[in-house]
Amino acid sequence: MQQSDIIVVGGGMVGAASALSLAQLGLKVTVLERNEPKAFSMEQPFDLRVSAISTASENLLRDLGAWQQIMDWRLCPYRRLGVWESELAYAEFDADSIRLPHLGHIVENRLIQLALWQQIKHHDNVEIVLGQEISNFNQDGEGVTLTTSSKTFSAKVILAADGANSMIRTLAGIGCTGWNYSQSAMLINVETQRPQQDITWQQFFPSGPVAMLPMPGNSASLVWYNSREKIKQLAQMNSDELTDEIHKTFPKRLGGVKVIDKAYFPLTRQHANQYQKGRVLLLGDAAHTINPLAGQGVNIGFKDVKMLSTIIASAIGEGKCWHDFSILAQYEKTRRPDNLLMMSAMDGLYATFSNNSALLKVVRNIGLFAAHRAPLVKSKVLKYACGL
């Protein structure tokens, strides 16, 4: 039987960050992951899965020693965020207004994971175990035992960071509430004629918004939200046909583009009924999936990591039993309200801008017009989005 203090199931961005942050506290951590991320080279095309990394997430990755490696590879900082429905009600948020050098960075998910894995491999307190299929686990007052196809692992706590379809969440008997939205989202990597790397923007339509996330060089990740039927139609087009549709639908400020790659996925909202059940804790997508309108998915997952690490560090520093149920319960008590607030805000944004009412459209545009001219409101919104 392989023993450790904590078993982390899932070695993605959130799982790897949680393993590394807890190992830095002196705890022995075992990470179970099916596959190792593919190695990086500068010649590789951009991945489709990217994230808008907030200032708070950047600080966490910097503390974990992974940020410098990401910077050495590739990323794109942005200083401005543009939002509008009508051009007359354009609202722009700028890093200068909150005295920051940038609002965030667009980074490929795989590079974040890979940079964290590089740090893990140099840490004596973390072991990564690949390719083990989990069959069951049991827990009691002393600890947890997890069984795979060929090994048995024991620890004081299991962290489920194994995604929206978490097996650990299912085995623990933790239910979820949520729904599927009527829309899907298409991700499209493009080459752009115009350099516009310092801004990310989003324009709203009743059928769904379109967004541009800047990538290094004259490249961008476009996000196209629409009905599931429409997105399926777009996915079946060849690159030239899709390029024509982009030029017809996206705002003129995008300029000419060349499609490089594309993929699509349905939009879902899911929230675990509880984040803790005994010695099982849920983090990231295993606990919550959110409408990606504001790009906050992985950022709230990293907030989970930071809060759990802070709670356990405080308990260790005070000489308390860090894995006592009352200590572990503090994680859900602090994170659940904040996550629910962000999820509800995204649902409200989705509902507001997907309504085709003429009256509501006027109200929306007045709101954006006013927000652009209200420095205090803009500052508070920006700081919250940046995790500050």
GROMACS .gro file of C-alpha atoms in nm:
model
  388
    1MET     CA    1   0.000   0.000   0.000
    2GLN     CA    2   0.135   0.341  -0.102
    3GLN     CA    3   0.090   0.599   0.173
    4SER     CA    4   0.086   0.977   0.156
    5ASP     CA    5  -0.082   1.271   0.330
    6ILE     CA    6  -0.299   1.371   0.034
    7ILE     CA    7  -0.410   1.200  -0.286
    8VAL     CA    8  -0.494   1.435  -0.573
    9VAL     CA    9  -0.702   1.271  -0.844
   10GLY     CA   10  -0.648   1.465  -1.165
   11GLY     CA   11  -0.325   1.627  -1.278
   12GLY     CA   12  -0.467   1.908  -1.489
   13MET     CA   13  -0.416   2.276  -1.415
   14VAL     CA   14  -0.609   2.282  -1.087
   15GLY     CA   15  -0.499   1.938  -0.970
   16ALA     CA   16  -0.131   2.006  -1.039
   17ALA     CA   17  -0.149   2.347  -0.870
   18SER     CA   18  -0.314   2.202  -0.560
   19ALA     CA   19  -0.057   1.922  -0.536
   20LEU     CA   20   0.234   2.163  -0.564
   21SER     CA   21   0.092   2.419  -0.319
   22LEU     CA   22   0.029   2.155  -0.053
   23ALA     CA   23   0.367   1.991  -0.109
   24GLN     CA   24   0.525   2.329  -0.038
   25LEU     CA   25   0.368   2.303   0.310
   26GLY     CA   26   0.568   1.987   0.374
   27LEU     CA   27   0.286   1.741   0.301
   28LYS     CA   28   0.347   1.426   0.101
   29VAL     CA   29   0.123   1.423  -0.207
   30THR     CA   30   0.038   1.154  -0.464
   31VAL     CA   31  -0.115   1.267  -0.795
   32LEU     CA   32  -0.313   1.019  -1.004
   33GLU     CA   33  -0.342   1.113  -1.370
   34ARG     CA   34  -0.410   0.910  -1.682
   35ASN     CA   35  -0.171   1.080  -1.924
   36GLU     CA   36   0.131   1.306  -1.912
   37PRO     CA   37   0.096   1.635  -2.103
   38LYS     CA   38   0.270   1.651  -2.438
   39ALA     CA   39   0.611   1.823  -2.435
   40PHE     CA   40   0.633   2.177  -2.576
   41SER     CA   41   0.827   2.317  -2.868
   42MET     CA   42   0.799   2.661  -3.026
   43GLU     CA   43   0.712   2.506  -3.363
   44GLN     CA   44   0.386   2.360  -3.233
   45PRO     CA   45   0.065   2.535  -3.342
   46PHE     CA   46  -0.140   2.706  -3.073
   47ASP     CA   47  -0.373   2.478  -2.879
   48LEU     CA   48  -0.744   2.549  -2.903
   49ARG     CA   49  -0.796   2.538  -2.527
   50VAL     CA   50  -0.676   2.866  -2.380
   51SER     CA   51  -0.755   3.059  -2.062
   52ALA     CA   52  -0.762   3.426  -1.968
   53ILE     CA   53  -0.537   3.413  -1.663
   54SER     CA   54  -0.621   3.680  -1.404
   55THR     CA   55  -0.372   3.871  -1.192
   56ALA     CA   56  -0.460   3.655  -0.889
   57SER     CA   57  -0.400   3.335  -1.088
   58GLU     CA   58  -0.073   3.475  -1.222
   59ASN     CA   59   0.038   3.542  -0.863
   60LEU     CA   60  -0.045   3.185  -0.762
   61LEU     CA   61   0.147   3.039  -1.056
   62ARG     CA   62   0.438   3.269  -0.976
   63ASP     CA   63   0.439   3.149  -0.613
   64LEU     CA   64   0.443   2.789  -0.738
   65GLY     CA   65   0.745   2.859  -0.961
   66ALA     CA   66   0.558   2.791  -1.287
   67TRP     CA   67   0.501   3.142  -1.423
   68GLN     CA   68   0.855   3.208  -1.544
   69GLN     CA   69   0.849   2.893  -1.755
   70ILE     CA   70   0.517   2.995  -1.910
   71MET     CA   71   0.666   3.335  -1.994
   72ASP     CA   72   0.968   3.166  -2.151
   73TRP     CA   73   0.737   2.960  -2.372
   74ARG     CA   74   0.455   3.183  -2.497
   75LEU     CA   75   0.163   3.389  -2.374
   76CYS     CA   76  -0.009   3.714  -2.465
   77PRO     CA   77  -0.071   3.989  -2.207
   78TYR     CA   78  -0.365   4.220  -2.264
   79ARG     CA   79  -0.420   4.564  -2.115
   80ARG     CA   80  -0.771   4.645  -2.234
   81LEU     CA   81  -1.112   4.477  -2.238
   82GLY     CA   82  -1.383   4.598  -2.476
   83VAL     CA   83  -1.752   4.507  -2.438
   84TRP     CA   84  -2.047   4.627  -2.647
   85GLU     CA   85  -2.373   4.542  -2.812
   86SER     CA   86  -2.425   4.863  -3.006
   87GLU     CA   87  -2.118   5.058  -3.113
   88LEU     CA   88  -2.278   5.364  -2.952
   89ALA     CA   89  -2.265   5.190  -2.612
   90TYR     CA   90  -1.908   5.067  -2.624
   91ALA     CA   91  -1.745   5.014  -2.282
   92GLU     CA   92  -1.372   4.969  -2.241
   93PHE     CA   93  -1.179   4.871  -1.929
   94ASP     CA   94  -0.810   4.956  -1.904
   95ALA     CA   95  -0.535   4.830  -1.674
   96ASP     CA   96  -0.425   5.189  -1.609
   97SER     CA   97  -0.751   5.254  -1.425
   98ILE     CA   98  -0.651   5.008  -1.151
   99ARG     CA   99  -0.279   5.084  -1.176
  100LEU     CA  100  -0.174   4.748  -1.313
  101PRO     CA  101   0.059   4.675  -1.606
  102HIS     CA  102  -0.202   4.444  -1.760
  103LEU     CA  103  -0.545   4.292  -1.695
  104GLY     CA  104  -0.440   3.935  -1.762
  105HIS     CA  105  -0.275   3.694  -2.004
  106ILE     CA  106  -0.412   3.454  -2.263
  107VAL     CA  107  -0.230   3.122  -2.212
  108GLU     CA  108  -0.276   2.776  -2.357
  109ASN     CA  109  -0.411   2.539  -2.092
  110ARG     CA  110  -0.157   2.269  -2.172
  111LEU     CA  111   0.134   2.503  -2.112
  112ILE     CA  112   0.002   2.593  -1.767
  113GLN     CA  113  -0.031   2.225  -1.682
  114LEU     CA  114   0.311   2.141  -1.828
  115ALA     CA  115   0.487   2.421  -1.638
  116LEU     CA  116   0.330   2.299  -1.312
  117TRP     CA  117   0.437   1.941  -1.388
  118GLN     CA  118   0.795   2.055  -1.439
  119GLN     CA  119   0.792   2.204  -1.089
  120ILE     CA  120   0.629   1.891  -0.946
  121LYS     CA  121   0.897   1.666  -1.093
  122HIS     CA  122   1.162   1.863  -0.903
  123HIS     CA  123   0.972   1.842  -0.573
  124ASP     CA  124   1.052   1.554  -0.339
  125ASN     CA  125   0.711   1.569  -0.172
  126VAL     CA  126   0.505   1.492  -0.485
  127GLU     CA  127   0.479   1.170  -0.682
  128ILE     CA  128   0.283   1.142  -1.007
  129VAL     CA  129   0.131   0.801  -1.083
  130LEU     CA  130   0.014   0.755  -1.443
  131GLY     CA  131  -0.240   0.527  -1.605
  132GLN     CA  132  -0.418   0.390  -1.299
  133GLU     CA  133  -0.792   0.324  -1.338
  134ILE     CA  134  -0.974   0.398  -1.012
  135SER     CA  135  -1.218   0.131  -0.904
  136ASN     CA  136  -1.319   0.235  -0.553
  137PHE     CA  137  -1.230   0.413  -0.234
  138ASN     CA  138  -1.329   0.396   0.131
  139GLN     CA  139  -1.297   0.644   0.413
  140ASP     CA  140  -1.324   0.637   0.791
  141GLY     CA  141  -1.229   0.853   1.085
  142GLU     CA  142  -0.859   0.790   1.029
  143GLY     CA  143  -0.814   0.827   0.655
  144VAL     CA  144  -0.903   0.718   0.303
  145THR     CA  145  -0.807   0.416   0.094
  146LEU     CA  146  -0.822   0.430  -0.284
  147THR     CA  147  -0.803   0.121  -0.503
  148THR     CA  148  -0.695   0.114  -0.867
  149SER     CA  149  -0.649  -0.166  -1.118
  150SER     CA  150  -0.312  -0.264  -0.973
  151LYS     CA  151  -0.239  -0.058  -0.660
  152THR     CA  152  -0.384   0.060  -0.332
  153PHE     CA  153  -0.322   0.410  -0.199
  154SER     CA  154  -0.394   0.554   0.144
  155ALA     CA  155  -0.396   0.912   0.271
  156LYS     CA  156  -0.562   1.149   0.513
  157VAL     CA  157  -0.753   1.338   0.240
  158ILE     CA  158  -0.853   1.293  -0.125
  159LEU     CA  159  -0.877   1.598  -0.350
  160ALA     CA  160  -1.101   1.545  -0.652
  161ALA     CA  161  -0.967   1.761  -0.936
  162ASP     CA  162  -1.075   1.518  -1.206
  163GLY     CA  163  -1.303   1.746  -1.404
  164ALA     CA  164  -1.673   1.803  -1.461
  165ASN     CA  165  -1.744   1.430  -1.487
  166SER     CA  166  -1.554   1.354  -1.166
  167MET     CA  167  -1.540   0.986  -1.079
  168ILE     CA  168  -1.439   1.064  -0.721
  169ARG     CA  169  -1.742   1.287  -0.680
  170THR     CA  170  -1.962   1.003  -0.803
  171LEU     CA  171  -1.797   0.741  -0.582
  172ALA     CA  172  -1.833   0.973  -0.283
  173GLY     CA  173  -2.205   1.004  -0.350
  174ILE     CA  174  -2.199   1.381  -0.401
  175GLY     CA  175  -2.478   1.504  -0.628
  176CYS     CA  176  -2.487   1.808  -0.856
  177THR     CA  177  -2.739   2.064  -0.972
  178GLY     CA  178  -2.716   2.231  -1.310
  179TRP     CA  179  -2.839   2.245  -1.664
  180ASN     CA  180  -2.736   2.259  -2.026
  181TYR     CA  181  -2.761   2.598  -2.193
  182SER     CA  182  -2.932   2.618  -2.531
  183GLN     CA  183  -2.604   2.729  -2.687
  184SER     CA  184  -2.269   2.582  -2.785
  185ALA     CA  185  -1.938   2.761  -2.828
  186MET     CA  186  -1.692   2.726  -3.114
  187LEU     CA  187  -1.322   2.790  -3.063
  188ILE     CA  188  -1.137   2.905  -3.374
  189ASN     CA  189  -0.764   2.972  -3.399
  190VAL     CA  190  -0.688   3.226  -3.669
  191GLU     CA  191  -0.410   3.430  -3.817
  192THR     CA  192  -0.501   3.800  -3.821
  193GLN     CA  193  -0.403   4.073  -4.066
  194ARG     CA  194  -0.422   4.338  -3.795
  195PRO     CA  195  -0.207   4.338  -3.480
  196GLN     CA  196  -0.439   4.383  -3.180
  197GLN     CA  197  -0.259   4.195  -2.905
  198ASP     CA  198  -0.317   4.446  -2.623
  199ILE     CA  199  -0.697   4.403  -2.614
  200THR     CA  200  -0.957   4.132  -2.575
  201TRP     CA  201  -1.313   4.212  -2.674
  202GLN     CA  202  -1.663   4.073  -2.685
  203GLN     CA  203  -1.970   4.186  -2.882
  204PHE     CA  204  -2.315   4.066  -2.781
  205PHE     CA  205  -2.592   3.951  -3.015
  206PRO     CA  206  -2.928   3.794  -2.925
  207SER     CA  207  -2.802   3.471  -3.084
  208GLY     CA  208  -2.492   3.480  -2.860
  209PRO     CA  209  -2.172   3.683  -2.827
  210VAL     CA  210  -1.856   3.668  -3.035
  211ALA     CA  211  -1.519   3.728  -2.874
  212MET     CA  212  -1.154   3.775  -2.965
  213LEU     CA  213  -0.874   3.657  -2.737
  214PRO     CA  214  -0.531   3.780  -2.853
  215MET     CA  215  -0.251   3.530  -2.899
  216PRO     CA  216   0.122   3.592  -2.958
  217GLY     CA  217   0.211   3.737  -3.297
  218ASN     CA  218  -0.066   3.811  -3.543
  219SER     CA  219  -0.282   3.531  -3.404
  220ALA     CA  220  -0.604   3.511  -3.209
  221SER     CA  221  -0.848   3.269  -3.051
  222LEU     CA  222  -1.203   3.350  -3.158
  223VAL     CA  223  -1.501   3.232  -2.956
  224TRP     CA  224  -1.836   3.210  -3.130
  225TYR     CA  225  -2.148   3.143  -2.919
  226ASN     CA  226  -2.469   3.044  -3.093
  227SER     CA  227  -2.744   2.782  -3.098
  228ARG     CA  228  -2.628   2.422  -3.098
  229GLU     CA  229  -2.767   2.373  -3.448
  230LYS     CA  230  -2.584   2.678  -3.586
  231ILE     CA  231  -2.253   2.580  -3.428
  232LYS     CA  232  -2.281   2.228  -3.572
  233GLN     CA  233  -2.335   2.380  -3.915
  234LEU     CA  234  -2.028   2.598  -3.874
  235ALA     CA  235  -1.821   2.301  -3.758
  236GLN     CA  236  -1.897   2.116  -4.082
  237MET     CA  237  -1.763   2.397  -4.301
  238ASN     CA  238  -1.417   2.392  -4.450
  239SER     CA  239  -1.169   2.665  -4.356
  240ASP     CA  240  -1.253   2.893  -4.649
  241GLU     CA  241  -1.628   2.870  -4.584
  242LEU     CA  242  -1.581   2.934  -4.212
  243THR     CA  243  -1.354   3.231  -4.287
  244ASP     CA  244  -1.631   3.385  -4.497
  245GLU     CA  245  -1.882   3.338  -4.214
  246ILE     CA  246  -1.643   3.500  -3.967
  247HIS     CA  247  -1.601   3.804  -4.193
  248LYS     CA  248  -1.981   3.834  -4.220
  249THR     CA  249  -2.054   3.801  -3.847
  250PHE     CA  250  -1.760   3.931  -3.645
  251PRO     CA  251  -1.712   4.309  -3.604
  252LYS     CA  252  -1.508   4.493  -3.865
  253ARG     CA  253  -1.239   4.572  -3.608
  254LEU     CA  254  -1.127   4.208  -3.628
  255GLY     CA  255  -1.006   4.257  -3.984
  256GLY     CA  256  -0.913   3.979  -4.221
  257VAL     CA  257  -0.840   3.633  -4.079
  258LYS     CA  258  -0.724   3.291  -4.190
  259VAL     CA  259  -0.870   2.988  -4.008
  260ILE     CA  260  -0.606   2.753  -3.866
  261ASP     CA  261  -0.806   2.516  -3.641
  262LYS     CA  262  -1.148   2.481  -3.482
  263ALA     CA  263  -1.352   2.280  -3.230
  264TYR     CA  264  -1.678   2.324  -3.042
  265PHE     CA  265  -1.841   2.221  -2.713
  266PRO     CA  266  -2.184   2.256  -2.547
  267LEU     CA  267  -2.231   2.510  -2.268
  268THR     CA  268  -2.323   2.368  -1.928
  269ARG     CA  269  -2.361   2.490  -1.572
  270GLN     CA  270  -2.297   2.249  -1.286
  271HIS     CA  271  -2.251   2.294  -0.913
  272ALA     CA  272  -2.178   2.017  -0.664
  273ASN     CA  273  -2.425   1.999  -0.376
  274GLN     CA  274  -2.130   1.997  -0.139
  275TYR     CA  275  -1.754   2.046  -0.174
  276GLN     CA  276  -1.667   1.824   0.122
  277LYS     CA  277  -1.786   1.481   0.223
  278GLY     CA  278  -1.576   1.349   0.506
  279ARG     CA  279  -1.220   1.339   0.378
  280VAL     CA  280  -1.313   1.407   0.015
  281LEU     CA  281  -1.280   1.763  -0.117
  282LEU     CA  282  -1.380   1.885  -0.463
  283LEU     CA  283  -1.183   2.151  -0.651
  284GLY     CA  284  -1.215   2.319  -0.989
  285ASP     CA  285  -1.453   2.171  -1.246
  286ALA     CA  286  -1.527   1.875  -1.018
  287ALA     CA  287  -1.699   2.128  -0.788
  288HIS     CA  288  -1.829   2.381  -1.040
  289THR     CA  289  -1.850   2.449  -1.412
  290ILE     CA  290  -1.944   2.798  -1.521
  291ASN     CA  291  -2.063   2.975  -1.831
  292PRO     CA  292  -1.736   3.083  -2.002
  293LEU     CA  293  -1.863   3.430  -2.101
  294ALA     CA  294  -1.610   3.613  -1.881
  295GLY     CA  295  -1.336   3.350  -1.893
  296GLN     CA  296  -1.341   3.288  -1.518
  297GLY     CA  297  -1.349   2.905  -1.515
  298VAL     CA  298  -0.989   2.817  -1.431
  299ASN     CA  299  -0.946   3.137  -1.230
  300ILE     CA  300  -1.208   3.034  -0.975
  301GLY     CA  301  -1.048   2.689  -0.973
  302PHE     CA  302  -0.715   2.849  -0.880
  303LYS     CA  303  -0.899   3.045  -0.610
  304ASP     CA  304  -1.008   2.707  -0.470
  305VAL     CA  305  -0.644   2.598  -0.462
  306LYS     CA  306  -0.525   2.916  -0.293
  307MET     CA  307  -0.794   2.905  -0.024
  308LEU     CA  308  -0.743   2.537   0.059
  309SER     CA  309  -0.367   2.587   0.085
  310THR     CA  310  -0.417   2.892   0.308
  311ILE     CA  311  -0.654   2.706   0.542
  312ILE     CA  312  -0.425   2.405   0.577
  313ALA     CA  313  -0.115   2.624   0.620
  314SER     CA  314  -0.290   2.818   0.897
  315ALA     CA  315  -0.386   2.496   1.077
  316ILE     CA  316  -0.030   2.360   1.054
  317GLY     CA  317   0.112   2.692   1.176
  318GLU     CA  318  -0.121   2.689   1.477
  319GLY     CA  319  -0.033   2.330   1.564
  320LYS     CA  320  -0.381   2.201   1.480
  321CYS     CA  321  -0.471   1.877   1.304
  322TRP     CA  322  -0.485   2.001   0.945
  323HIS     CA  323  -0.705   1.711   0.829
  324ASP     CA  324  -0.966   1.746   1.104
  325PHE     CA  325  -1.316   1.766   0.958
  326SER     CA  326  -1.373   2.109   1.112
  327ILE     CA  327  -1.060   2.243   0.940
  328LEU     CA  328  -1.152   2.091   0.605
  329ALA     CA  329  -1.505   2.235   0.635
  330GLN     CA  330  -1.361   2.588   0.624
  331TYR     CA  331  -1.275   2.535   0.257
  332GLU     CA  332  -1.636   2.497   0.146
  333LYS     CA  333  -1.755   2.765   0.387
  334THR     CA  334  -1.527   3.023   0.224
  335ARG     CA  335  -1.529   2.915  -0.140
  336ARG     CA  336  -1.890   2.816  -0.204
  337PRO     CA  337  -2.044   3.165  -0.162
  338ASP     CA  338  -1.782   3.327  -0.386
  339ASN     CA  339  -1.818   3.061  -0.656
  340LEU     CA  340  -2.197   3.086  -0.643
  341LEU     CA  341  -2.178   3.463  -0.681
  342MET     CA  342  -1.960   3.435  -0.991
  343MET     CA  343  -2.179   3.160  -1.141
  344SER     CA  344  -2.495   3.363  -1.080
  345ALA     CA  345  -2.335   3.673  -1.231
  346MET     CA  346  -2.250   3.481  -1.548
  347ASP     CA  347  -2.602   3.337  -1.565
  348GLY     CA  348  -2.744   3.687  -1.527
  349LEU     CA  349  -2.519   3.819  -1.802
  350TYR     CA  350  -2.618   3.531  -2.029
  351ALA     CA  351  -2.990   3.581  -1.964
  352THR     CA  352  -2.974   3.958  -2.005
  353PHE     CA  353  -2.793   3.962  -2.339
  354SER     CA  354  -2.974   3.663  -2.490
  355ASN     CA  355  -3.313   3.835  -2.455
  356ASN     CA  356  -3.426   4.000  -2.779
  357SER     CA  357  -3.669   4.243  -2.613
  358ALA     CA  358  -3.636   4.590  -2.766
  359LEU     CA  359  -3.688   4.751  -2.425
  360LEU     CA  360  -3.425   4.534  -2.260
  361LYS     CA  361  -3.184   4.609  -2.544
  362VAL     CA  362  -3.220   4.981  -2.469
  363VAL     CA  363  -3.159   4.918  -2.098
  364ARG     CA  364  -2.852   4.705  -2.175
  365ASN     CA  365  -2.696   4.970  -2.392
  366ILE     CA  366  -2.769   5.245  -2.144
  367GLY     CA  367  -2.599   5.031  -1.881
  368LEU     CA  368  -2.287   4.982  -2.092
  369PHE     CA  369  -2.283   5.350  -2.190
  370ALA     CA  370  -2.303   5.449  -1.822
  371ALA     CA  371  -2.044   5.192  -1.712
  372HIS     CA  372  -1.792   5.333  -1.959
  373ARG     CA  373  -1.830   5.671  -1.794
  374ALA     CA  374  -1.830   5.559  -1.429
  375PRO     CA  375  -1.466   5.517  -1.316
  376LEU     CA  376  -1.555   5.384  -0.970
  377VAL     CA  377  -1.783   5.113  -1.111
  378LYS     CA  378  -1.527   5.017  -1.375
  379SER     CA  379  -1.253   4.994  -1.114
  380LYS     CA  380  -1.455   4.765  -0.887
  381VAL     CA  381  -1.559   4.538  -1.174
  382LEU     CA  382  -1.200   4.512  -1.298
  383LYS     CA  383  -1.054   4.437  -0.956
  384TYR     CA  384  -1.307   4.160  -0.899
  385ALA     CA  385  -1.241   4.010  -1.243
  386CYS     CA  386  -0.867   4.021  -1.174
  387GLY     CA  387  -0.922   3.839  -0.844
  388LEU     CA  388  -0.802   4.134  -0.637
   0.00000   0.00000   0.00000
